CSV table of C-alpha atoms in Angstrom, one decimal:
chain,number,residue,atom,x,y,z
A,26,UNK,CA,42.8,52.7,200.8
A,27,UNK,CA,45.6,49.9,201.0
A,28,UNK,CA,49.0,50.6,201.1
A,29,UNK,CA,49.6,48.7,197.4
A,30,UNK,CA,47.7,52.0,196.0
A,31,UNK,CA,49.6,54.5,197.8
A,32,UNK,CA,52.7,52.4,197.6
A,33,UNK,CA,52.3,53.6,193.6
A,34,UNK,CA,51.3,57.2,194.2
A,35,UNK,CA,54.2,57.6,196.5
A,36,UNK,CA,56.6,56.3,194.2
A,37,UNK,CA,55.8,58.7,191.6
A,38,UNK,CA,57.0,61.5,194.5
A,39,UNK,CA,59.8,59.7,194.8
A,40,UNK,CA,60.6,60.0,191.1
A,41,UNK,CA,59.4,63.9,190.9
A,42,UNK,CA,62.1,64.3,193.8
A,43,UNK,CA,64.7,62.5,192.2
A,44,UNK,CA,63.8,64.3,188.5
A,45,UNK,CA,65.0,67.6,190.8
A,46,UNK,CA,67.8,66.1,191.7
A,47,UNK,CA,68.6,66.0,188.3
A,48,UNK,CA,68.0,69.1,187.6
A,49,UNK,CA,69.8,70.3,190.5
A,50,UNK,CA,72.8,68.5,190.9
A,51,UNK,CA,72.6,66.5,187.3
A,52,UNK,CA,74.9,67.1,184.3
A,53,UNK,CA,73.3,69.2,181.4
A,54,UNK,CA,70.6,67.9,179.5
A,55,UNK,CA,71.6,67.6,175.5
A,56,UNK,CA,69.4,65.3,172.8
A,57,UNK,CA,73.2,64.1,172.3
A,58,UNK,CA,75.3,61.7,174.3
A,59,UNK,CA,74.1,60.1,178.1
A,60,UNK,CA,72.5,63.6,178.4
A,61,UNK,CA,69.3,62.5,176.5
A,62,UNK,CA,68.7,60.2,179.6
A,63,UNK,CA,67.7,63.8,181.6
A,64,UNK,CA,66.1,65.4,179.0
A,65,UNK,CA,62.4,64.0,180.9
A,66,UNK,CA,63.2,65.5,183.8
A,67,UNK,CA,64.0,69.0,182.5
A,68,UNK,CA,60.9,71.1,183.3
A,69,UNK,CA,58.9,68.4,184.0
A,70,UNK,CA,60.3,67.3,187.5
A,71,UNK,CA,58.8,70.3,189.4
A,72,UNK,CA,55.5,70.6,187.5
A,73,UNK,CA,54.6,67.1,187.9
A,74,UNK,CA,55.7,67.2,191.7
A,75,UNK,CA,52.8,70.0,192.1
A,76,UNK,CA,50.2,68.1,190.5
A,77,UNK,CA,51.0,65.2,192.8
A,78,UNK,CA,50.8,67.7,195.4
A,79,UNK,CA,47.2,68.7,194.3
A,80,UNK,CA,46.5,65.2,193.4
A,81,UNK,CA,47.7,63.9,197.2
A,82,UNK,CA,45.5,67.3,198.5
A,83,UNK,CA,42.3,65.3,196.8
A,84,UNK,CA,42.6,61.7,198.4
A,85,UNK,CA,43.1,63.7,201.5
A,86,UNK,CA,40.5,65.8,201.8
A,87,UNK,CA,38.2,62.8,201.0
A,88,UNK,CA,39.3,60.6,204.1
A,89,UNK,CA,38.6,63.6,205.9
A,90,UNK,CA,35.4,64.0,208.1
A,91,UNK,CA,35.3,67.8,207.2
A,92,UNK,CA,37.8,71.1,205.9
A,93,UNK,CA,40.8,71.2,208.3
A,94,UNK,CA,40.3,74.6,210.5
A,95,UNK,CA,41.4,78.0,208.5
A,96,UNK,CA,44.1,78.4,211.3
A,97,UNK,CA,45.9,74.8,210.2
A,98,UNK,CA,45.9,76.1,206.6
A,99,UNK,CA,47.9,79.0,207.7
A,100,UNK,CA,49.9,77.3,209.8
A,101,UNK,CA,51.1,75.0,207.0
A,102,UNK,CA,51.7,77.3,204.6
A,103,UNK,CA,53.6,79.6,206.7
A,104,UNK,CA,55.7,76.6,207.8
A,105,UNK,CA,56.5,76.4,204.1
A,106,UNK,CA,57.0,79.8,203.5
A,107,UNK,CA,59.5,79.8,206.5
A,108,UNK,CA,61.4,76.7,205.2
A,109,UNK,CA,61.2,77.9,201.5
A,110,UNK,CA,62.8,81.2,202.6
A,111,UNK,CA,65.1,80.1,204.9
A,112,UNK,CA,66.4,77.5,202.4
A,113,UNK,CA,66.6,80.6,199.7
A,114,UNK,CA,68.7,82.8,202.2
A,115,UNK,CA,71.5,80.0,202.4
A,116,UNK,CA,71.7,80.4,198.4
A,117,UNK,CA,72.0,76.3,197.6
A,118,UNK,CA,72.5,77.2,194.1
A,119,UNK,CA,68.7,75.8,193.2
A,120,UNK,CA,65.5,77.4,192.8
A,121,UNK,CA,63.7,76.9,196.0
A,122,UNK,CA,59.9,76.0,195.5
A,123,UNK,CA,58.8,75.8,199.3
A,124,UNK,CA,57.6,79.7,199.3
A,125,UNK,CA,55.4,78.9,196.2
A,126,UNK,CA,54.2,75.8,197.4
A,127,UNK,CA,52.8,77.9,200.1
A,128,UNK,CA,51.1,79.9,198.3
A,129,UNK,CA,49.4,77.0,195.9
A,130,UNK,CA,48.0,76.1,199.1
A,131,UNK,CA,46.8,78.8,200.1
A,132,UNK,CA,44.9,79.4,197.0
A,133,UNK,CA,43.8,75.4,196.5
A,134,UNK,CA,41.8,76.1,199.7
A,135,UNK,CA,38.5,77.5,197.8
A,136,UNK,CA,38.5,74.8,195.2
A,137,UNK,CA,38.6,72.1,197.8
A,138,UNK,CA,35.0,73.1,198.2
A,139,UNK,CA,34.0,72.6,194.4
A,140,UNK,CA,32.2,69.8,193.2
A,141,UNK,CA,34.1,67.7,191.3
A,142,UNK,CA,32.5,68.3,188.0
A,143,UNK,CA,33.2,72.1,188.4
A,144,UNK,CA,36.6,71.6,189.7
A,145,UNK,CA,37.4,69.8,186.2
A,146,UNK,CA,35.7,72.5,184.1
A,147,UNK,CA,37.7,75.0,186.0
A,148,UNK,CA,41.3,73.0,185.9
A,149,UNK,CA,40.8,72.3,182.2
A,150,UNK,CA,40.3,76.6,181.9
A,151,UNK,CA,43.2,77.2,184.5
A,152,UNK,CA,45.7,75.3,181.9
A,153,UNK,CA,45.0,77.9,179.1
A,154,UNK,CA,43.9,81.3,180.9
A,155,UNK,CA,47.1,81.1,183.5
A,156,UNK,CA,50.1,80.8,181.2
A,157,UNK,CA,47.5,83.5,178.9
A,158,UNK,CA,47.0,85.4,181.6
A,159,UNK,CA,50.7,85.9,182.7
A,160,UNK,CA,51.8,86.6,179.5
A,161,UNK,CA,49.0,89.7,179.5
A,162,UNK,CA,50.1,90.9,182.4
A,163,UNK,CA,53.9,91.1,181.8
A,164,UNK,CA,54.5,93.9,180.2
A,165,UNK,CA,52.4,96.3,182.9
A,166,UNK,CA,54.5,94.8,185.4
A,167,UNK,CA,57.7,95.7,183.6
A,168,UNK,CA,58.4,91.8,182.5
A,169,UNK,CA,58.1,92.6,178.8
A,170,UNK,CA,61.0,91.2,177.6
A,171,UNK,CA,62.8,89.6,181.1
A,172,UNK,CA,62.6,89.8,184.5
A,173,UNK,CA,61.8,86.3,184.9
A,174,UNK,CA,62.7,83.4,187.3
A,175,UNK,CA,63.3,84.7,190.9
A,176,UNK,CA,62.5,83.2,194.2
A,177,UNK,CA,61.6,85.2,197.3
A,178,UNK,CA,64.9,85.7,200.3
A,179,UNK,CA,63.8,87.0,203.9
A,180,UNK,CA,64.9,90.4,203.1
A,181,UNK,CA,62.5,90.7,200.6
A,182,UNK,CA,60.5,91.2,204.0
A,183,UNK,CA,62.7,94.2,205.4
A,184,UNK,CA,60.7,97.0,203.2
A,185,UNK,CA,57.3,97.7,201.8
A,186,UNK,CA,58.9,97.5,197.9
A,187,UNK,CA,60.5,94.1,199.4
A,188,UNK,CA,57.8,93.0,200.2
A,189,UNK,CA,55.7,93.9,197.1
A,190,UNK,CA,57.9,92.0,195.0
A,191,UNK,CA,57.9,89.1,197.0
A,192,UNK,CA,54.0,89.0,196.1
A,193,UNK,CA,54.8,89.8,192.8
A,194,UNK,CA,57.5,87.3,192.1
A,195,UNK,CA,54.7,84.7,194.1
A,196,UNK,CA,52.1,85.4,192.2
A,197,UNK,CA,53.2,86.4,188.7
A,198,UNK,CA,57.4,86.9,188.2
A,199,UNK,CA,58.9,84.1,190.2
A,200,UNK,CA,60.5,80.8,189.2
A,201,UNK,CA,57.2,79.0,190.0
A,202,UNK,CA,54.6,81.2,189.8
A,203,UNK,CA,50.9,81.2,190.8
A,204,UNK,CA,49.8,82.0,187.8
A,205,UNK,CA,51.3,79.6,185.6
A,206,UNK,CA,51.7,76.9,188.2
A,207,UNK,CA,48.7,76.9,190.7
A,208,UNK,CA,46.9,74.9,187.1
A,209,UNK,CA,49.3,71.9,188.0
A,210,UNK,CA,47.6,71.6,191.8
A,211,UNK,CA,44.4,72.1,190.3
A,212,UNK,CA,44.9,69.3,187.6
A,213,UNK,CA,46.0,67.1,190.1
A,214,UNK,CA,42.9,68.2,192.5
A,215,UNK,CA,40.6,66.9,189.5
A,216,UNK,CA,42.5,63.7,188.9
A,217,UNK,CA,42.3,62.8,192.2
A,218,UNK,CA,39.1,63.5,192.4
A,219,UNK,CA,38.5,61.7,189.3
A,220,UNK,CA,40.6,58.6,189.9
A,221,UNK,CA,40.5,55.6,192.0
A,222,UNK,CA,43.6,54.3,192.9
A,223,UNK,CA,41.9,51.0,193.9
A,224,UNK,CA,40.3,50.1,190.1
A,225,UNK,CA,42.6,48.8,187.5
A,226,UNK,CA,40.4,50.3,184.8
A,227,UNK,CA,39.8,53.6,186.2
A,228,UNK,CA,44.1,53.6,186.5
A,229,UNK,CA,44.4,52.2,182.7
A,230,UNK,CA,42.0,55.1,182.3
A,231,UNK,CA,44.2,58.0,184.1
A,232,UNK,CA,47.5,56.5,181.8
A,233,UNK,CA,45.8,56.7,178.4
A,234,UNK,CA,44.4,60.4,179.5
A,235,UNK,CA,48.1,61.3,180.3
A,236,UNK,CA,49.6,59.8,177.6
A,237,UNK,CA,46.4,61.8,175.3
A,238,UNK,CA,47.8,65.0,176.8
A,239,UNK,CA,51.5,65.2,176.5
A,240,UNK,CA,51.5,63.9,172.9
A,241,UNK,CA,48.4,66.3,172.5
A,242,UNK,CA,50.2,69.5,174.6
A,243,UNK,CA,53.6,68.2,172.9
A,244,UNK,CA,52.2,67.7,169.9
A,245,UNK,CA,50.3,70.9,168.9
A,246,UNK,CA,53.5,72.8,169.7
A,247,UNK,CA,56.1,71.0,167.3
A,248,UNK,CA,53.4,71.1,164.8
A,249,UNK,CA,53.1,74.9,165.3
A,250,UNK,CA,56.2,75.4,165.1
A,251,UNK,CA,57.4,73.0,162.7
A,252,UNK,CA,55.2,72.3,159.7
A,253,UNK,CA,53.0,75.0,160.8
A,254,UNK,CA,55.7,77.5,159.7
A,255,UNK,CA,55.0,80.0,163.0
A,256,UNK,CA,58.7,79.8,164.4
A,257,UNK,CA,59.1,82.5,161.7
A,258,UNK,CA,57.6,84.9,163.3
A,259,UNK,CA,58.7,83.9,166.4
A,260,UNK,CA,62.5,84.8,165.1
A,261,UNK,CA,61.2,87.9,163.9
A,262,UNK,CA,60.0,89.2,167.3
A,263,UNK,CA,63.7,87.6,168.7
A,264,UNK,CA,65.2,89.7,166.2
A,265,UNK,CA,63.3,92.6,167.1
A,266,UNK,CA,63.5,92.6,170.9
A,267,UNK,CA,66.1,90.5,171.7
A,268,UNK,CA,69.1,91.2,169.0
A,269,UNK,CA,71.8,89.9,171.0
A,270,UNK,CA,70.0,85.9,170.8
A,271,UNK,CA,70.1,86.0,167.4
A,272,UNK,CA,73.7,84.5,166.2
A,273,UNK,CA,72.8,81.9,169.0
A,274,UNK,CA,72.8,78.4,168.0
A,275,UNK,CA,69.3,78.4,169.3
A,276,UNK,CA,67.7,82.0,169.2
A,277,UNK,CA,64.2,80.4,171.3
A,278,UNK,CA,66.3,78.8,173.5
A,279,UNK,CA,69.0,81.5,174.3
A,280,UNK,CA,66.1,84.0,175.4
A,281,UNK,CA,64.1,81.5,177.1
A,282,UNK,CA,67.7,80.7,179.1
A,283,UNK,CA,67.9,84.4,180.2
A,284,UNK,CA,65.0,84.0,182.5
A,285,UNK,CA,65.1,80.1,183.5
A,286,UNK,CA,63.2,79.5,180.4
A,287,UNK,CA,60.0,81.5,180.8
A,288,UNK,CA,58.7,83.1,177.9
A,289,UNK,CA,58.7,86.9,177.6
A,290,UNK,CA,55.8,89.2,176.1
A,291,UNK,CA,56.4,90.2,172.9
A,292,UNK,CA,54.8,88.0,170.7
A,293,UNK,CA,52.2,86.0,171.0
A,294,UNK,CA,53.9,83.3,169.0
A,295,UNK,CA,56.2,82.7,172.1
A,296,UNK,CA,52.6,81.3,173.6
A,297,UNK,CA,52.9,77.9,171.1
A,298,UNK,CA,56.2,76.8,172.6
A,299,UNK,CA,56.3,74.0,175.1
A,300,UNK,CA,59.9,74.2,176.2
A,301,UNK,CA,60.9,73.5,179.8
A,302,UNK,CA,59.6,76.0,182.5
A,303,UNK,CA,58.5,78.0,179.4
A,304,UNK,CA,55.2,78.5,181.4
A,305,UNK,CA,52.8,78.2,178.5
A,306,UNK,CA,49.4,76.4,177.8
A,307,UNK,CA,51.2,73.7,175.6
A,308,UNK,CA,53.7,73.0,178.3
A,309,UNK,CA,51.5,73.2,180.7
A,310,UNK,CA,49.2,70.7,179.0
A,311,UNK,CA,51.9,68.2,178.5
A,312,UNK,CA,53.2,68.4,181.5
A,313,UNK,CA,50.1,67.5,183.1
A,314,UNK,CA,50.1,64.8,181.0
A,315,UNK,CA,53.1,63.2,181.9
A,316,UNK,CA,52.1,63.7,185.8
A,317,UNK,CA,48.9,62.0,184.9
A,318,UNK,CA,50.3,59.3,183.3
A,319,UNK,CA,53.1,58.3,185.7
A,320,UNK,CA,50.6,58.3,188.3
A,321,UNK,CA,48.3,56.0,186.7
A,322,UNK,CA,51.5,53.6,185.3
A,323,UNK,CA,53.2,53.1,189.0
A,324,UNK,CA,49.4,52.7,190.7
A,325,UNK,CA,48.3,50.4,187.9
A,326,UNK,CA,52.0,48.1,189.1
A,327,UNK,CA,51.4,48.4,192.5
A,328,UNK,CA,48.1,47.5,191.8
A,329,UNK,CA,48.6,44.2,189.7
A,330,UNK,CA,51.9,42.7,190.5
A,331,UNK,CA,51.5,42.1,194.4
A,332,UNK,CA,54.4,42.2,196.1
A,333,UNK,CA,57.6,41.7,193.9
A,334,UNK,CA,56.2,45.2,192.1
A,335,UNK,CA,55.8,46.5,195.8
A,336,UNK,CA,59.5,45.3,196.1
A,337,UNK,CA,61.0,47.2,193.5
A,338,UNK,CA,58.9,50.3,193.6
A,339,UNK,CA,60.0,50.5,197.7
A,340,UNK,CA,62.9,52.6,197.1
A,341,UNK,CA,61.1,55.2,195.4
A,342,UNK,CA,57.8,55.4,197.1
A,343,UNK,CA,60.1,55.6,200.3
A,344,UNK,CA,61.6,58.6,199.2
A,345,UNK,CA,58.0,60.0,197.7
A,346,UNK,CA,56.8,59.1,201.0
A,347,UNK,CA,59.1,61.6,203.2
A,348,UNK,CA,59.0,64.5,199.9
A,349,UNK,CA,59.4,67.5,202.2
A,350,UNK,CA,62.3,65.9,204.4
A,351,UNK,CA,64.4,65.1,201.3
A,352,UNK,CA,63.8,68.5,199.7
A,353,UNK,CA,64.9,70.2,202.4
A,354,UNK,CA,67.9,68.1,203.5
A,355,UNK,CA,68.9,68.2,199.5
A,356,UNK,CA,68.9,72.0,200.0
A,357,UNK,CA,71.0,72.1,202.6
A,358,UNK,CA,73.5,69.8,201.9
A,359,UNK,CA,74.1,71.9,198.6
A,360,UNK,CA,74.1,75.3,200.4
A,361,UNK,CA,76.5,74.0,203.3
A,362,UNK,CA,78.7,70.9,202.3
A,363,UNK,CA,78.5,70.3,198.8
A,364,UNK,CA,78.1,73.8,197.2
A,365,UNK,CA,78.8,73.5,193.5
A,366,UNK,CA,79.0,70.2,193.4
A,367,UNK,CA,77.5,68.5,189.5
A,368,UNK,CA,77.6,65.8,187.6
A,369,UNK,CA,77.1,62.2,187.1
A,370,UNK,CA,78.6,61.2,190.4
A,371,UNK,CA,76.6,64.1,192.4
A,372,UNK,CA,73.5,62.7,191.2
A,373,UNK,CA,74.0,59.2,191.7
A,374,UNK,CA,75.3,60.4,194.8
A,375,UNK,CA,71.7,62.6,195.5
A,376,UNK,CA,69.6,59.9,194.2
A,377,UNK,CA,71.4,56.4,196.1
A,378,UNK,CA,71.8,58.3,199.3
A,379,UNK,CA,68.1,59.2,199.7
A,380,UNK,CA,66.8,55.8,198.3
A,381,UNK,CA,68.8,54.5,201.3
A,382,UNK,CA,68.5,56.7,203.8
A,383,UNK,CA,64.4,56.6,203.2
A,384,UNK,CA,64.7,53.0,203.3
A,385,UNK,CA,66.2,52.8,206.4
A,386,UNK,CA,64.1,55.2,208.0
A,387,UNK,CA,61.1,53.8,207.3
A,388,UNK,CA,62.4,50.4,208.5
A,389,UNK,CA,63.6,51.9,211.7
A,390,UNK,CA,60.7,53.9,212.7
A,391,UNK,CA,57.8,51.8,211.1
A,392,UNK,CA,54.9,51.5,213.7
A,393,UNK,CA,55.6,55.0,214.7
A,394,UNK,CA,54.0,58.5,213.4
A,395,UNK,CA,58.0,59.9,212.6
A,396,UNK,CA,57.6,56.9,209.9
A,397,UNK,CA,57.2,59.2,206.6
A,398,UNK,CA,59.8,61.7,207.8
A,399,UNK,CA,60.4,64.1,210.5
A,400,UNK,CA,59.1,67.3,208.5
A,401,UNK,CA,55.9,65.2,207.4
A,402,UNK,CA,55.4,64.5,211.2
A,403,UNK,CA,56.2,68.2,212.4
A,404,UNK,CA,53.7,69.6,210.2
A,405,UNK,CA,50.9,67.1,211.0
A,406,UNK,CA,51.3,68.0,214.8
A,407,UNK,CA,51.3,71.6,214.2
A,408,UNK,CA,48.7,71.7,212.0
A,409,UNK,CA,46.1,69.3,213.9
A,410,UNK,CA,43.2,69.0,211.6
């Protein structure tokens, strides 16, 4: 595959990475004012950073000879699960997503075996029975009405109840759970499946699909909720269960807020919203979307425009290129240097200082294997395939 191709898929890392930044680091999102200019990245940047995960997962596994041993898996994903939890012990003032990532990894593992035909049938199913499915489950696991939002801390590991909800919050509770987030990998395990990052048409083909499912995922929840009239009862069951949210400006949004905008269950109205990290089938639909389509935009530049498209999209796809480094150095300069620190300035600061420092990496080390980042390296030696 030539580096023009990866060159785009890269660069729509890079953008993921720097759509957490935002998040992390950025001022609030607000439909008013320069804050509209986040609003995209709000719930999107993590969900579309997993599907490129499961999407990268697929081109790999097809350059492969054969399945990596079942001791490399591990490997990996307890080198994740180490770095997530680590990162989560320092408290950096983010949700860290390494633990999960683990975990998606550990579960895409099966489904790397699928033929691709099945794999679609089952991603397409996996968009509406996960968010369905967690919702179900909430209120036997005493997440009725919150409860929401939590990542895993090493001393979740010092007791057998520790440890249990560490599973729990992996699987069902936490900030980016299984349930409602292993869909994204899978998505992105079809698509790349799917795709070729090497035909313009099969690229045009991935944008309009993405473009189909955000306005579609989008779409069918505004018109729910809108003209469809059902964000009545939605304020009914706020009223209900949640009496405190409703003299807020935004009842749906104030309970959403109390656990990092999951949706609780007690209605099944709450199931048609698509708000950020709401962790529904509409959401996850659009946001699938969007990852779809951003994939298939920045292949189908680096694809057509030769080199001054190369050029511009450098900067990103450097950063997309050495994901896990960036992550983790974001982390811990928020948890040890920078704690607290938000805002315009913080972002640009983020966002210019790993453009650059990527860059210069890459430039540095080029002909080498430490070339897409010293984490990317450590993990391919210690988990030989």
């Amino acid at each position: 595959m030539g580096p023009n191709r990866l060159t785009g898929l890269d660069a729509a890392r890079g953008i993921a990475v720097l759509g957490m930044f935002a998040v992390h680091v950025g001022p609030p999102p607000t439909p008013e004012g320069p804050g509209w200019l986040l609003v995209a990245a709000d719930g999107r940047a993590p969900a579309v950073f997993t599907l490129i995960a499961g999407f990268s997962l697929a081109l790999a596994r097809a350059r492969a000879a054969g399945p990596p041993p079942l001791r490399a898996t591990l490997t990996r994903c307890a080198i994740l699960a180490a770095l997530g939890l680590c990162l989560a012990a320092l408290s950096p003032g983010i949700l860290v997503i390494l633990a999960f990532y683990a975990a998606y990894f550990l579960a895409a593992e099966p489904f790397t075996r699928l033929r691709t035909r099945t794999l679609a049938v089952v991603a397409g199913a996996s968009v509406a029975l996960g968010p369905v499915l967690s919702y179900a489950l909430g209120p036997a696991l005493g997440l009725r009405t919150g409860g929401r939002g939590a990542t895993p801390v090493p001393a979740d590991l010092a007791s057998w109840e520790g440890a249990g909800g560490m599973l729990r919050d992996l699987l069902l509770s936490g900030a980016y759970p299984l349930l409602t987030y292993f869909p994204y990998i899978l998505v992105g395990m079809a698509l790349g499946r799917l795709a070729d990052l090497r035909s313009g048409r099969s690229l045009r083909l991935l944008t309009g699909f993405g473009a189909a499912a955000a306005a579609a995922g989008y779409g069918a929840s505004w018109l729910a909720l809108g003209p469809g009239g059902r964000r009545g009862p939605l304020l009914e069951a706020i009223a209900r269960e949640h009496p405190w949210a409703v003299t807020a400006p935004d009842p749906v949004a104030a309970v959403l807020g109390e656990q990092f905008g999951a949706i609780p269950s007690t209605s099944w109205h709450w199931l048609l919203v698509a708000g950020p990290y709401s962790q529904t089938p509409l959401e996850t639909l659009g946001n699938s979307g969007v990852g779809a389509a951003l994939i298939g935009l920045l292949a189908l530049a680096a694809h057509g425009a030769g080199r001054a498209a190369t050029r511009l999209l450098r900067p990103l796809a450097a950063v997309g290129a050495m994901a896990l480094t960036v992550y983790v150095v974001h982390a811990l300069v928020l948890a040890v240097f920078l704690r607290g620190w938000s805002g315009w300035e913080a972002l640009a600061g983020f966002s210019g200082a790993a453009m650059l420092g990527c860059l210069a990496w890459g430039h540095f080390l080029r002909g080498t294997e430490l070339r897409r980042g010293p984490l990317e390296w450590a993990l391919r030696v210690l988990t030989p395939a």
